[in-house]
């Protein structure tokens, strides 16, 4: 039996009409901050930080319930897609198993 699960969502957003980094940050940062305050997640801007028209966001969560991890990442992806003034061009979800729980009998 697994000890828990770590779920990671990577999502690429594009905004080809944006002409500078300051404008892009003004579009992406509020969504990232609201996402962190509404869901039990860690969120990071992973790639495209120097590009003015795209960015990759990483979202992670951990739990002992696989279904909860899966559903939380789905809600995060949906939130990112509908809240920002950009297009989501790709998303990927990975859920990894954390170790195996040891039986009490094995410890004796």
PDB file of N, CA and C in Angstrom:
ATOM      1  N   UNK A   1       0.844  -1.188   0.000  1.00  0.00           N
ATOM      2  CA  UNK A   1       0.000   0.000   0.000  1.00  0.00           C
ATOM      3  C   UNK A   1       0.887   1.249   0.000  1.00  0.00           C
ATOM      4  N   UNK A   2       0.543   2.229  -0.805  1.00  0.00           N
ATOM      5  CA  UNK A   2       1.334   3.448  -0.940  1.00  0.00           C
ATOM      6  C   UNK A   2       1.189   4.328   0.299  1.00  0.00           C
ATOM      7  N   UNK A   3       2.272   5.006   0.641  1.00  0.00           N
ATOM      8  CA  UNK A   3       2.214   5.989   1.722  1.00  0.00           C
ATOM      9  C   UNK A   3       1.464   7.242   1.292  1.00  0.00           C
ATOM     10  N   UNK A   4       1.611   7.594   0.035  1.00  0.00           N
ATOM     11  CA  UNK A   4       0.948   8.795  -0.461  1.00  0.00           C
ATOM     12  C   UNK A   4       1.233   9.007  -1.929  1.00  0.00           C
ATOM     13  N   UNK A   5       0.799  10.156  -2.416  1.00  0.00           N
ATOM     14  CA  UNK A   5       0.929  10.482  -3.828  1.00  0.00           C
ATOM     15  C   UNK A   5       1.322  11.943  -3.980  1.00  0.00           C
ATOM     16  N   UNK A   6       2.218  12.195  -4.925  1.00  0.00           N
ATOM     17  CA  UNK A   6       2.602  13.553  -5.281  1.00  0.00           C
ATOM     18  C   UNK A   6       2.084  13.789  -6.694  1.00  0.00           C
ATOM     19  N   UNK A   7       1.317  14.829  -6.849  1.00  0.00           N
ATOM     20  CA  UNK A   7       0.786  15.166  -8.158  1.00  0.00           C
ATOM     21  C   UNK A   7       1.407  16.443  -8.670  1.00  0.00           C
ATOM     22  N   UNK A   8       1.765  16.446  -9.959  1.00  0.00           N
ATOM     23  CA  UNK A   8       2.372  17.614 -10.585  1.00  0.00           C
ATOM     24  C   UNK A   8       1.640  17.912 -11.886  1.00  0.00           C
ATOM     25  N   UNK A   9       1.229  19.152 -12.024  1.00  0.00           N
ATOM     26  CA  UNK A   9       0.612  19.649 -13.244  1.00  0.00           C
ATOM     27  C   UNK A   9       1.558  20.663 -13.865  1.00  0.00           C
ATOM     28  N   UNK A  10       1.892  20.487 -15.133  1.00  0.00           N
ATOM     29  CA  UNK A  10       2.633  21.520 -15.860  1.00  0.00           C
ATOM     30  C   UNK A  10       1.709  22.015 -16.958  1.00  0.00           C
ATOM     31  N   UNK A  11       1.640  23.323 -17.062  1.00  0.00           N
ATOM     32  CA  UNK A  11       0.699  23.930 -17.990  1.00  0.00           C
ATOM     33  C   UNK A  11       1.367  25.110 -18.693  1.00  0.00           C
ATOM     34  N   UNK A  12       1.257  25.128 -20.012  1.00  0.00           N
ATOM     35  CA  UNK A  12       1.849  26.214 -20.804  1.00  0.00           C
ATOM     36  C   UNK A  12       0.736  27.166 -21.218  1.00  0.00           C
ATOM     37  N   UNK A  13       0.962  28.436 -20.961  1.00  0.00           N
ATOM     38  CA  UNK A  13       0.017  29.471 -21.366  1.00  0.00           C
ATOM     39  C   UNK A  13       0.707  30.389 -22.361  1.00  0.00           C
ATOM     40  N   UNK A  14      -0.062  30.846 -23.334  1.00  0.00           N
ATOM     41  CA  UNK A  14       0.481  31.740 -24.357  1.00  0.00           C
ATOM     42  C   UNK A  14      -0.401  32.967 -24.485  1.00  0.00           C
ATOM     43  N   UNK A  15       0.249  34.082 -24.737  1.00  0.00           N
ATOM     44  CA  UNK A  15      -0.436  35.350 -24.944  1.00  0.00           C
ATOM     45  C   UNK A  15       0.331  36.135 -26.011  1.00  0.00           C
ATOM     46  N   UNK A  16       0.138  35.784 -27.297  1.00  0.00           N
ATOM     47  CA  UNK A  16       0.940  36.374 -28.369  1.00  0.00           C
ATOM     48  C   UNK A  16       0.736  37.873 -28.553  1.00  0.00           C
ATOM     49  N   UNK A  17      -0.316  38.435 -28.022  1.00  0.00           N
ATOM     50  CA  UNK A  17      -0.583  39.866 -28.143  1.00  0.00           C
ATOM     51  C   UNK A  17       0.216  40.707 -27.150  1.00  0.00           C
ATOM     52  N   UNK A  18       0.846  40.060 -26.156  1.00  0.00           N
ATOM     53  CA  UNK A  18       1.616  40.776 -25.132  1.00  0.00           C
ATOM     54  C   UNK A  18       2.971  41.176 -25.719  1.00  0.00           C
ATOM     55  N   UNK A  19       3.386  42.401 -25.432  1.00  0.00           N
ATOM     56  CA  UNK A  19       4.617  42.903 -26.049  1.00  0.00           C
ATOM     57  C   UNK A  19       5.786  43.070 -25.092  1.00  0.00           C
ATOM     58  N   UNK A  20       5.571  42.892 -23.768  1.00  0.00           N
ATOM     59  CA  UNK A  20       6.699  43.029 -22.844  1.00  0.00           C
ATOM     60  C   UNK A  20       6.495  42.181 -21.589  1.00  0.00           C
ATOM     61  N   UNK A  21       7.583  41.979 -20.854  1.00  0.00           N
ATOM     62  CA  UNK A  21       7.560  41.113 -19.668  1.00  0.00           C
ATOM     63  C   UNK A  21       6.676  41.670 -18.553  1.00  0.00           C
ATOM     64  N   UNK A  22       6.674  42.981 -18.392  1.00  0.00           N
ATOM     65  CA  UNK A  22       5.873  43.586 -17.338  1.00  0.00           C
ATOM     66  C   UNK A  22       4.383  43.313 -17.567  1.00  0.00           C
ATOM     67  N   UNK A  23       3.949  43.433 -18.796  1.00  0.00           N
ATOM     68  CA  UNK A  23       2.554  43.166 -19.134  1.00  0.00           C
ATOM     69  C   UNK A  23       2.215  41.685 -18.907  1.00  0.00           C
ATOM     70  N   UNK A  24       3.144  40.788 -19.278  1.00  0.00           N
ATOM     71  CA  UNK A  24       2.902  39.360 -19.068  1.00  0.00           C
ATOM     72  C   UNK A  24       2.786  39.039 -17.581  1.00  0.00           C
ATOM     73  N   UNK A  25       3.705  39.558 -16.779  1.00  0.00           N
ATOM     74  CA  UNK A  25       3.649  39.314 -15.329  1.00  0.00           C
ATOM     75  C   UNK A  25       2.337  39.820 -14.740  1.00  0.00           C
ATOM     76  N   UNK A  26       1.851  40.945 -15.241  1.00  0.00           N
ATOM     77  CA  UNK A  26       0.593  41.508 -14.749  1.00  0.00           C
ATOM     78  C   UNK A  26      -0.592  40.595 -15.070  1.00  0.00           C
ATOM     79  N   UNK A  27      -0.473  39.776 -16.101  1.00  0.00           N
ATOM     80  CA  UNK A  27      -1.538  38.835 -16.448  1.00  0.00           C
ATOM     81  C   UNK A  27      -1.416  37.519 -15.690  1.00  0.00           C
ATOM     82  N   UNK A  28      -0.177  37.026 -15.518  1.00  0.00           N
ATOM     83  CA  UNK A  28       0.048  35.698 -14.946  1.00  0.00           C
ATOM     84  C   UNK A  28       0.098  35.720 -13.416  1.00  0.00           C
ATOM     85  N   UNK A  29       0.776  36.677 -12.841  1.00  0.00           N
ATOM     86  CA  UNK A  29       0.967  36.702 -11.382  1.00  0.00           C
ATOM     87  C   UNK A  29      -0.335  36.672 -10.581  1.00  0.00           C
ATOM     88  N   UNK A  30      -1.359  37.453 -10.923  1.00  0.00           N
ATOM     89  CA  UNK A  30      -2.592  37.397 -10.123  1.00  0.00           C
ATOM     90  C   UNK A  30      -3.258  36.016 -10.144  1.00  0.00           C
ATOM     91  N   UNK A  31      -3.206  35.355 -11.275  1.00  0.00           N
ATOM     92  CA  UNK A  31      -3.805  34.020 -11.367  1.00  0.00           C
ATOM     93  C   UNK A  31      -3.036  33.042 -10.486  1.00  0.00           C
ATOM     94  N   UNK A  32      -1.705  33.127 -10.510  1.00  0.00           N
ATOM     95  CA  UNK A  32      -0.874  32.259  -9.668  1.00  0.00           C
ATOM     96  C   UNK A  32      -1.176  32.508  -8.192  1.00  0.00           C
ATOM     97  N   UNK A  33      -1.262  33.750  -7.790  1.00  0.00           N
ATOM     98  CA  UNK A  33      -1.524  34.076  -6.381  1.00  0.00           C
ATOM     99  C   UNK A  33      -2.917  33.615  -5.937  1.00  0.00           C
ATOM    100  N   UNK A  34      -3.921  33.822  -6.779  1.00  0.00           N
ATOM    101  CA  UNK A  34      -5.283  33.367  -6.424  1.00  0.00           C
ATOM    102  C   UNK A  34      -5.351  31.851  -6.372  1.00  0.00           C
ATOM    103  N   UNK A  35      -4.657  31.190  -7.273  1.00  0.00           N
ATOM    104  CA  UNK A  35      -4.630  29.722  -7.279  1.00  0.00           C
ATOM    105  C   UNK A  35      -4.064  29.200  -5.966  1.00  0.00           C
ATOM    106  N   UNK A  36      -2.950  29.786  -5.512  1.00  0.00           N
ATOM    107  CA  UNK A  36      -2.328  29.352  -4.251  1.00  0.00           C
ATOM    108  C   UNK A  36      -3.234  29.617  -3.050  1.00  0.00           C
ATOM    109  N   UNK A  37      -4.024  30.669  -3.102  1.00  0.00           N
ATOM    110  CA  UNK A  37      -4.878  30.977  -1.952  1.00  0.00           C
ATOM    111  C   UNK A  37      -6.164  30.146  -1.931  1.00  0.00           C
ATOM    112  N   UNK A  38      -6.593  29.629  -3.079  1.00  0.00           N
ATOM    113  CA  UNK A  38      -7.851  28.878  -3.153  1.00  0.00           C
ATOM    114  C   UNK A  38      -7.693  27.376  -3.021  1.00  0.00           C
ATOM    115  N   UNK A  39      -6.515  26.867  -3.344  1.00  0.00           N
ATOM    116  CA  UNK A  39      -6.294  25.420  -3.346  1.00  0.00           C
ATOM    117  C   UNK A  39      -5.038  25.086  -2.537  1.00  0.00           C
ATOM    118  N   UNK A  40      -4.975  23.884  -1.950  1.00  0.00           N
ATOM    119  CA  UNK A  40      -3.773  23.463  -1.210  1.00  0.00           C
ATOM    120  C   UNK A  40      -2.680  23.007  -2.178  1.00  0.00           C
ATOM    121  N   UNK A  41      -2.033  23.981  -2.804  1.00  0.00           N
ATOM    122  CA  UNK A  41      -1.060  23.711  -3.854  1.00  0.00           C
ATOM    123  C   UNK A  41       0.187  24.551  -3.681  1.00  0.00           C
ATOM    124  N   UNK A  42       1.243  24.092  -4.296  1.00  0.00           N
ATOM    125  CA  UNK A  42       2.430  24.903  -4.499  1.00  0.00           C
ATOM    126  C   UNK A  42       2.458  25.235  -5.986  1.00  0.00           C
ATOM    127  N   UNK A  43       2.712  26.487  -6.312  1.00  0.00           N
ATOM    128  CA  UNK A  43       2.704  26.928  -7.704  1.00  0.00           C
ATOM    129  C   UNK A  43       3.994  27.668  -7.983  1.00  0.00           C
ATOM    130  N   UNK A  44       4.587  27.379  -9.144  1.00  0.00           N
ATOM    131  CA  UNK A  44       5.822  28.066  -9.537  1.00  0.00           C
ATOM    132  C   UNK A  44       5.787  28.396 -11.018  1.00  0.00           C
ATOM    133  N   UNK A  45       6.400  29.505 -11.359  1.00  0.00           N
ATOM    134  CA  UNK A  45       6.607  29.854 -12.760  1.00  0.00           C
ATOM    135  C   UNK A  45       7.904  29.166 -13.169  1.00  0.00           C
ATOM    136  N   UNK A  46       7.824  28.190 -14.080  1.00  0.00           N
ATOM    137  CA  UNK A  46       8.952  27.316 -14.371  1.00  0.00           C
ATOM    138  C   UNK A  46       9.784  27.718 -15.574  1.00  0.00           C
ATOM    139  N   UNK A  47       9.142  28.131 -16.642  1.00  0.00           N
ATOM    140  CA  UNK A  47       9.871  28.390 -17.881  1.00  0.00           C
ATOM    141  C   UNK A  47       9.211  29.543 -18.613  1.00  0.00           C
ATOM    142  N   UNK A  48       9.973  30.150 -19.509  1.00  0.00           N
ATOM    143  CA  UNK A  48       9.462  31.274 -20.274  1.00  0.00           C
ATOM    144  C   UNK A  48       9.503  32.580 -19.524  1.00  0.00           C
ATOM    145  N   UNK A  49      10.277  32.642 -18.452  1.00  0.00           N
ATOM    146  CA  UNK A  49      10.323  33.850 -17.647  1.00  0.00           C
ATOM    147  C   UNK A  49      10.891  35.041 -18.414  1.00  0.00           C
ATOM    148  N   UNK A  50      11.741  34.778 -19.383  1.00  0.00           N
ATOM    149  CA  UNK A  50      12.322  35.861 -20.188  1.00  0.00           C
ATOM    150  C   UNK A  50      11.591  36.069 -21.510  1.00  0.00           C
ATOM    151  N   UNK A  51      10.581  35.258 -21.772  1.00  0.00           N
ATOM    152  CA  UNK A  51       9.781  35.414 -22.990  1.00  0.00           C
ATOM    153  C   UNK A  51       8.564  36.272 -22.653  1.00  0.00           C
ATOM    154  N   UNK A  52       8.175  37.131 -23.539  1.00  0.00           N
ATOM    155  CA  UNK A  52       7.040  38.004 -23.239  1.00  0.00           C
ATOM    156  C   UNK A  52       5.695  37.412 -23.640  1.00  0.00           C
ATOM    157  N   UNK A  53       5.699  36.314 -24.408  1.00  0.00           N
ATOM    158  CA  UNK A  53       4.425  35.827 -24.932  1.00  0.00           C
ATOM    159  C   UNK A  53       4.022  34.416 -24.492  1.00  0.00           C
ATOM    160  N   UNK A  54       4.787  33.778 -23.633  1.00  0.00           N
ATOM    161  CA  UNK A  54       4.411  32.450 -23.134  1.00  0.00           C
ATOM    162  C   UNK A  54       5.087  32.193 -21.789  1.00  0.00           C
ATOM    163  N   UNK A  55       4.553  31.199 -21.075  1.00  0.00           N
ATOM    164  CA  UNK A  55       5.126  30.807 -19.788  1.00  0.00           C
ATOM    165  C   UNK A  55       4.639  29.407 -19.434  1.00  0.00           C
ATOM    166  N   UNK A  56       5.450  28.680 -18.678  1.00  0.00           N
ATOM    167  CA  UNK A  56       5.065  27.363 -18.173  1.00  0.00           C
ATOM    168  C   UNK A  56       4.924  27.474 -16.659  1.00  0.00           C
ATOM    169  N   UNK A  57       3.769  27.047 -16.160  1.00  0.00           N
ATOM    170  CA  UNK A  57       3.503  27.030 -14.726  1.00  0.00           C
ATOM    171  C   UNK A  57       3.564  25.599 -14.226  1.00  0.00           C
ATOM    172  N   UNK A  58       4.077  25.433 -13.022  1.00  0.00           N
ATOM    173  CA  UNK A  58       4.101  24.132 -12.374  1.00  0.00           C
ATOM    174  C   UNK A  58       3.250  24.186 -11.122  1.00  0.00           C
ATOM    175  N   UNK A  59       2.440  23.177 -10.924  1.00  0.00           N
ATOM    176  CA  UNK A  59       1.535  23.092  -9.780  1.00  0.00           C
ATOM    177  C   UNK A  59       1.746  21.732  -9.134  1.00  0.00           C
ATOM    178  N   UNK A  60       1.910  21.694  -7.811  1.00  0.00           N
ATOM    179  CA  UNK A  60       2.147  20.419  -7.133  1.00  0.00           C
ATOM    180  C   UNK A  60       1.308  20.321  -5.862  1.00  0.00           C
ATOM    181  N   UNK A  61       0.955  19.078  -5.533  1.00  0.00           N
ATOM    182  CA  UNK A  61       0.247  18.804  -4.283  1.00  0.00           C
ATOM    183  C   UNK A  61       0.587  17.384  -3.830  1.00  0.00           C
ATOM    184  N   UNK A  62       0.313  17.101  -2.573  1.00  0.00           N
ATOM    185  CA  UNK A  62       0.632  15.793  -1.995  1.00  0.00           C
ATOM    186  C   UNK A  62      -0.503  15.364  -1.071  1.00  0.00           C
ATOM    187  N   UNK A  63      -0.797  14.072  -1.060  1.00  0.00           N
ATOM    188  CA  UNK A  63      -1.846  13.537  -0.188  1.00  0.00           C
ATOM    189  C   UNK A  63      -1.709  12.022  -0.111  1.00  0.00           C
ATOM    190  N   UNK A  64      -2.423  11.440   0.827  1.00  0.00           N
ATOM    191  CA  UNK A  64      -2.470   9.974   0.902  1.00  0.00           C
ATOM    192  C   UNK A  64      -3.637   9.416   0.087  1.00  0.00           C
ATOM    193  N   UNK A  65      -4.382  10.285  -0.594  1.00  0.00           N
ATOM    194  CA  UNK A  65      -5.559   9.890  -1.369  1.00  0.00           C
ATOM    195  C   UNK A  65      -5.337  10.229  -2.849  1.00  0.00           C
ATOM    196  N   UNK A  66      -5.186   9.200  -3.675  1.00  0.00           N
ATOM    197  CA  UNK A  66      -4.921   9.387  -5.109  1.00  0.00           C
ATOM    198  C   UNK A  66      -6.030  10.206  -5.776  1.00  0.00           C
ATOM    199  N   UNK A  67      -7.263   9.874  -5.474  1.00  0.00           N
ATOM    200  CA  UNK A  67      -8.395  10.578  -6.074  1.00  0.00           C
ATOM    201  C   UNK A  67      -8.406  12.057  -5.742  1.00  0.00           C
ATOM    202  N   UNK A  68      -8.039  12.377  -4.510  1.00  0.00           N
ATOM    203  CA  UNK A  68      -7.994  13.779  -4.091  1.00  0.00           C
ATOM    204  C   UNK A  68      -6.920  14.527  -4.871  1.00  0.00           C
ATOM    205  N   UNK A  69      -5.736  13.924  -5.034  1.00  0.00           N
ATOM    206  CA  UNK A  69      -4.657  14.548  -5.802  1.00  0.00           C
ATOM    207  C   UNK A  69      -5.118  14.789  -7.232  1.00  0.00           C
ATOM    208  N   UNK A  70      -5.697  13.773  -7.835  1.00  0.00           N
ATOM    209  CA  UNK A  70      -6.163  13.870  -9.219  1.00  0.00           C
ATOM    210  C   UNK A  70      -7.212  14.974  -9.377  1.00  0.00           C
ATOM    211  N   UNK A  71      -8.182  15.015  -8.497  1.00  0.00           N
ATOM    212  CA  UNK A  71      -9.254  16.005  -8.564  1.00  0.00           C
ATOM    213  C   UNK A  71      -8.739  17.417  -8.299  1.00  0.00           C
ATOM    214  N   UNK A  72      -7.834  17.577  -7.347  1.00  0.00           N
ATOM    215  CA  UNK A  72      -7.279  18.896  -7.042  1.00  0.00           C
ATOM    216  C   UNK A  72      -6.509  19.452  -8.232  1.00  0.00           C
ATOM    217  N   UNK A  73      -5.717  18.620  -8.895  1.00  0.00           N
ATOM    218  CA  UNK A  73      -4.974  19.084 -10.068  1.00  0.00           C
ATOM    219  C   UNK A  73      -5.919  19.413 -11.219  1.00  0.00           C
ATOM    220  N   UNK A  74      -7.004  18.661 -11.360  1.00  0.00           N
ATOM    221  CA  UNK A  74      -8.001  18.948 -12.394  1.00  0.00           C
ATOM    222  C   UNK A  74      -8.661  20.294 -12.132  1.00  0.00           C
ATOM    223  N   UNK A  75      -9.009  20.550 -10.875  1.00  0.00           N
ATOM    224  CA  UNK A  75      -9.615  21.841 -10.529  1.00  0.00           C
ATOM    225  C   UNK A  75      -8.629  22.982 -10.779  1.00  0.00           C
ATOM    226  N   UNK A  76      -7.351  22.758 -10.480  1.00  0.00           N
ATOM    227  CA  UNK A  76      -6.334  23.783 -10.725  1.00  0.00           C
ATOM    228  C   UNK A  76      -6.204  24.073 -12.219  1.00  0.00           C
ATOM    229  N   UNK A  77      -6.173  23.029 -13.036  1.00  0.00           N
ATOM    230  CA  UNK A  77      -6.064  23.209 -14.494  1.00  0.00           C
ATOM    231  C   UNK A  77      -7.280  23.972 -15.028  1.00  0.00           C
ATOM    232  N   UNK A  78      -8.451  23.613 -14.561  1.00  0.00           N
ATOM    233  CA  UNK A  78      -9.670  24.306 -14.992  1.00  0.00           C
ATOM    234  C   UNK A  78      -9.637  25.772 -14.566  1.00  0.00           C
ATOM    235  N   UNK A  79      -9.188  26.023 -13.351  1.00  0.00           N
ATOM    236  CA  UNK A  79      -9.111  27.391 -12.835  1.00  0.00           C
ATOM    237  C   UNK A  79      -8.141  28.232 -13.669  1.00  0.00           C
ATOM    238  N   UNK A  80      -6.964  27.678 -13.938  1.00  0.00           N
ATOM    239  CA  UNK A  80      -5.974  28.413 -14.741  1.00  0.00           C
ATOM    240  C   UNK A  80      -6.553  28.724 -16.120  1.00  0.00           C
ATOM    241  N   UNK A  81      -7.218  27.758 -16.731  1.00  0.00           N
ATOM    242  CA  UNK A  81      -7.755  27.937 -18.080  1.00  0.00           C
ATOM    243  C   UNK A  81      -8.830  29.019 -18.147  1.00  0.00           C
ATOM    244  N   UNK A  82      -9.656  29.115 -17.095  1.00  0.00           N
ATOM    245  CA  UNK A  82     -10.764  30.074 -17.186  1.00  0.00           C
ATOM    246  C   UNK A  82     -10.446  31.442 -16.579  1.00  0.00           C
ATOM    247  N   UNK A  83      -9.457  31.547 -15.717  1.00  0.00           N
ATOM    248  CA  UNK A  83      -9.208  32.788 -15.000  1.00  0.00           C
ATOM    249  C   UNK A  83      -8.285  33.770 -15.701  1.00  0.00           C
ATOM    250  N   UNK A  84      -7.425  33.279 -16.551  1.00  0.00           N
ATOM    251  CA  UNK A  84      -6.429  34.177 -17.123  1.00  0.00           C
ATOM    252  C   UNK A  84      -6.757  34.648 -18.516  1.00  0.00           C
ATOM    253  N   UNK A  85      -6.277  35.834 -18.855  1.00  0.00           N
ATOM    254  CA  UNK A  85      -6.449  36.363 -20.205  1.00  0.00           C
ATOM    255  C   UNK A  85      -5.351  35.845 -21.132  1.00  0.00           C
ATOM    256  N   UNK A  86      -5.305  34.551 -21.314  1.00  0.00           N
ATOM    257  CA  UNK A  86      -4.304  33.882 -22.136  1.00  0.00           C
ATOM    258  C   UNK A  86      -4.910  32.585 -22.641  1.00  0.00           C
ATOM    259  N   UNK A  87      -4.173  31.854 -23.485  1.00  0.00           N
ATOM    260  CA  UNK A  87      -4.634  30.531 -23.942  1.00  0.00           C
ATOM    261  C   UNK A  87      -3.756  29.464 -23.339  1.00  0.00           C
ATOM    262  N   UNK A  88      -4.373  28.402 -22.901  1.00  0.00           N
ATOM    263  CA  UNK A  88      -3.634  27.225 -22.456  1.00  0.00           C
ATOM    264  C   UNK A  88      -3.349  26.401 -23.700  1.00  0.00           C
ATOM    265  N   UNK A  89      -2.062  26.153 -23.973  1.00  0.00           N
ATOM    266  CA  UNK A  89      -1.712  25.411 -25.184  1.00  0.00           C
ATOM    267  C   UNK A  89      -1.281  23.979 -24.895  1.00  0.00           C
ATOM    268  N   UNK A  90      -0.918  23.691 -23.648  1.00  0.00           N
ATOM    269  CA  UNK A  90      -0.628  22.302 -23.290  1.00  0.00           C
ATOM    270  C   UNK A  90      -0.720  22.137 -21.782  1.00  0.00           C
ATOM    271  N   UNK A  91      -1.052  20.932 -21.379  1.00  0.00           N
ATOM    272  CA  UNK A  91      -1.043  20.605 -19.953  1.00  0.00           C
ATOM    273  C   UNK A  91      -0.705  19.133 -19.798  1.00  0.00           C
ATOM    274  N   UNK A  92       0.005  18.849 -18.715  1.00  0.00           N
ATOM    275  CA  UNK A  92       0.420  17.476 -18.438  1.00  0.00           C
ATOM    276  C   UNK A  92       0.287  17.232 -16.937  1.00  0.00           C
ATOM    277  N   UNK A  93      -0.266  16.086 -16.583  1.00  0.00           N
ATOM    278  CA  UNK A  93      -0.417  15.706 -15.176  1.00  0.00           C
ATOM    279  C   UNK A  93       0.377  14.430 -14.935  1.00  0.00           C
ATOM    280  N   UNK A  94       1.156  14.432 -13.866  1.00  0.00           N
ATOM    281  CA  UNK A  94       1.870  13.234 -13.418  1.00  0.00           C
ATOM    282  C   UNK A  94       1.547  13.029 -11.949  1.00  0.00           C
ATOM    283  N   UNK A  95       1.221  11.794 -11.586  1.00  0.00           N
ATOM    284  CA  UNK A  95       0.984  11.461 -10.182  1.00  0.00           C
ATOM    285  C   UNK A  95       1.908  10.306  -9.838  1.00  0.00           C
ATOM    286  N   UNK A  96       2.772  10.558  -8.861  1.00  0.00           N
ATOM    287  CA  UNK A  96       3.769   9.567  -8.466  1.00  0.00           C
ATOM    288  C   UNK A  96       3.433   8.973  -7.104  1.00  0.00           C
ATOM    289  N   UNK A  97       3.737   7.703  -6.953  1.00  0.00           N
ATOM    290  CA  UNK A  97       3.508   6.987  -5.703  1.00  0.00           C
ATOM    291  C   UNK A  97       4.691   7.234  -4.774  1.00  0.00           C
ATOM    292  N   UNK A  98       4.389   7.503  -3.515  1.00  0.00           N
ATOM    293  CA  UNK A  98       5.422   7.670  -2.491  1.00  0.00           C
ATOM    294  C   UNK A  98       5.539   6.393  -1.685  1.00  0.00           C
ATOM    295  N   UNK A  99       6.656   5.735  -1.758  1.00  0.00           N
ATOM    296  CA  UNK A  99       6.967   4.574  -0.927  1.00  0.00           C
ATOM    297  C   UNK A  99       5.832   3.610  -0.688  1.00  0.00           C
ATOM    298  N   UNK A 100       6.133   2.607   0.029  1.00  0.00           N
ATOM    299  CA  UNK A 100       5.153   1.604   0.412  1.00  0.00           C
ATOM    300  C   UNK A 100       5.038   1.613   1.930  1.00  0.00           C
ATOM    301  N   UNK A 101       3.820   1.574   2.427  1.00  0.00           N
ATOM    302  CA  UNK A 101       3.607   1.513   3.872  1.00  0.00           C
ATOM    303  C   UNK A 101       4.051   0.151   4.367  1.00  0.00           C
ATOM    304  N   UNK A 102       4.683   0.126   5.518  1.00  0.00           N
ATOM    305  CA  UNK A 102       5.138  -1.141   6.084  1.00  0.00           C
ATOM    306  C   UNK A 102       4.053  -1.718   6.980  1.00  0.00           C
ATOM    307  N   UNK A 103       3.877  -3.014   6.919  1.00  0.00           N
ATOM    308  CA  UNK A 103       2.919  -3.668   7.780  1.00  0.00           C
ATOM    309  C   UNK A 103       3.441  -3.672   9.208  1.00  0.00           C
ATOM    310  N   UNK A 104       2.527  -3.559  10.157  1.00  0.00           N
ATOM    311  CA  UNK A 104       2.908  -3.597  11.562  1.00  0.00           C
ATOM    312  C   UNK A 104       3.575  -4.915  11.915  1.00  0.00           C
ATOM    313  N   UNK A 105       3.180  -6.001  11.234  1.00  0.00           N
ATOM    314  CA  UNK A 105       3.752  -7.312  11.502  1.00  0.00           C
ATOM    315  C   UNK A 105       5.239  -7.356  11.126  1.00  0.00           C
ATOM    316  N   UNK A 106       5.627  -6.627  10.067  1.00  0.00           N
ATOM    317  CA  UNK A 106       7.009  -6.612   9.630  1.00  0.00           C
ATOM    318  C   UNK A 106       7.928  -5.921  10.628  1.00  0.00           C
ATOM    319  N   UNK A 107       7.369  -4.998  11.412  1.00  0.00           N
ATOM    320  CA  UNK A 107       8.166  -4.232  12.361  1.00  0.00           C
ATOM    321  C   UNK A 107       8.491  -5.052  13.615  1.00  0.00           C
ATOM    322  N   UNK A 108       7.743  -6.115  13.878  1.00  0.00           N
ATOM    323  CA  UNK A 108       7.938  -6.898  15.111  1.00  0.00           C
ATOM    324  C   UNK A 108       9.124  -7.814  15.006  1.00  0.00           C
TER     325      UNK A 108
END
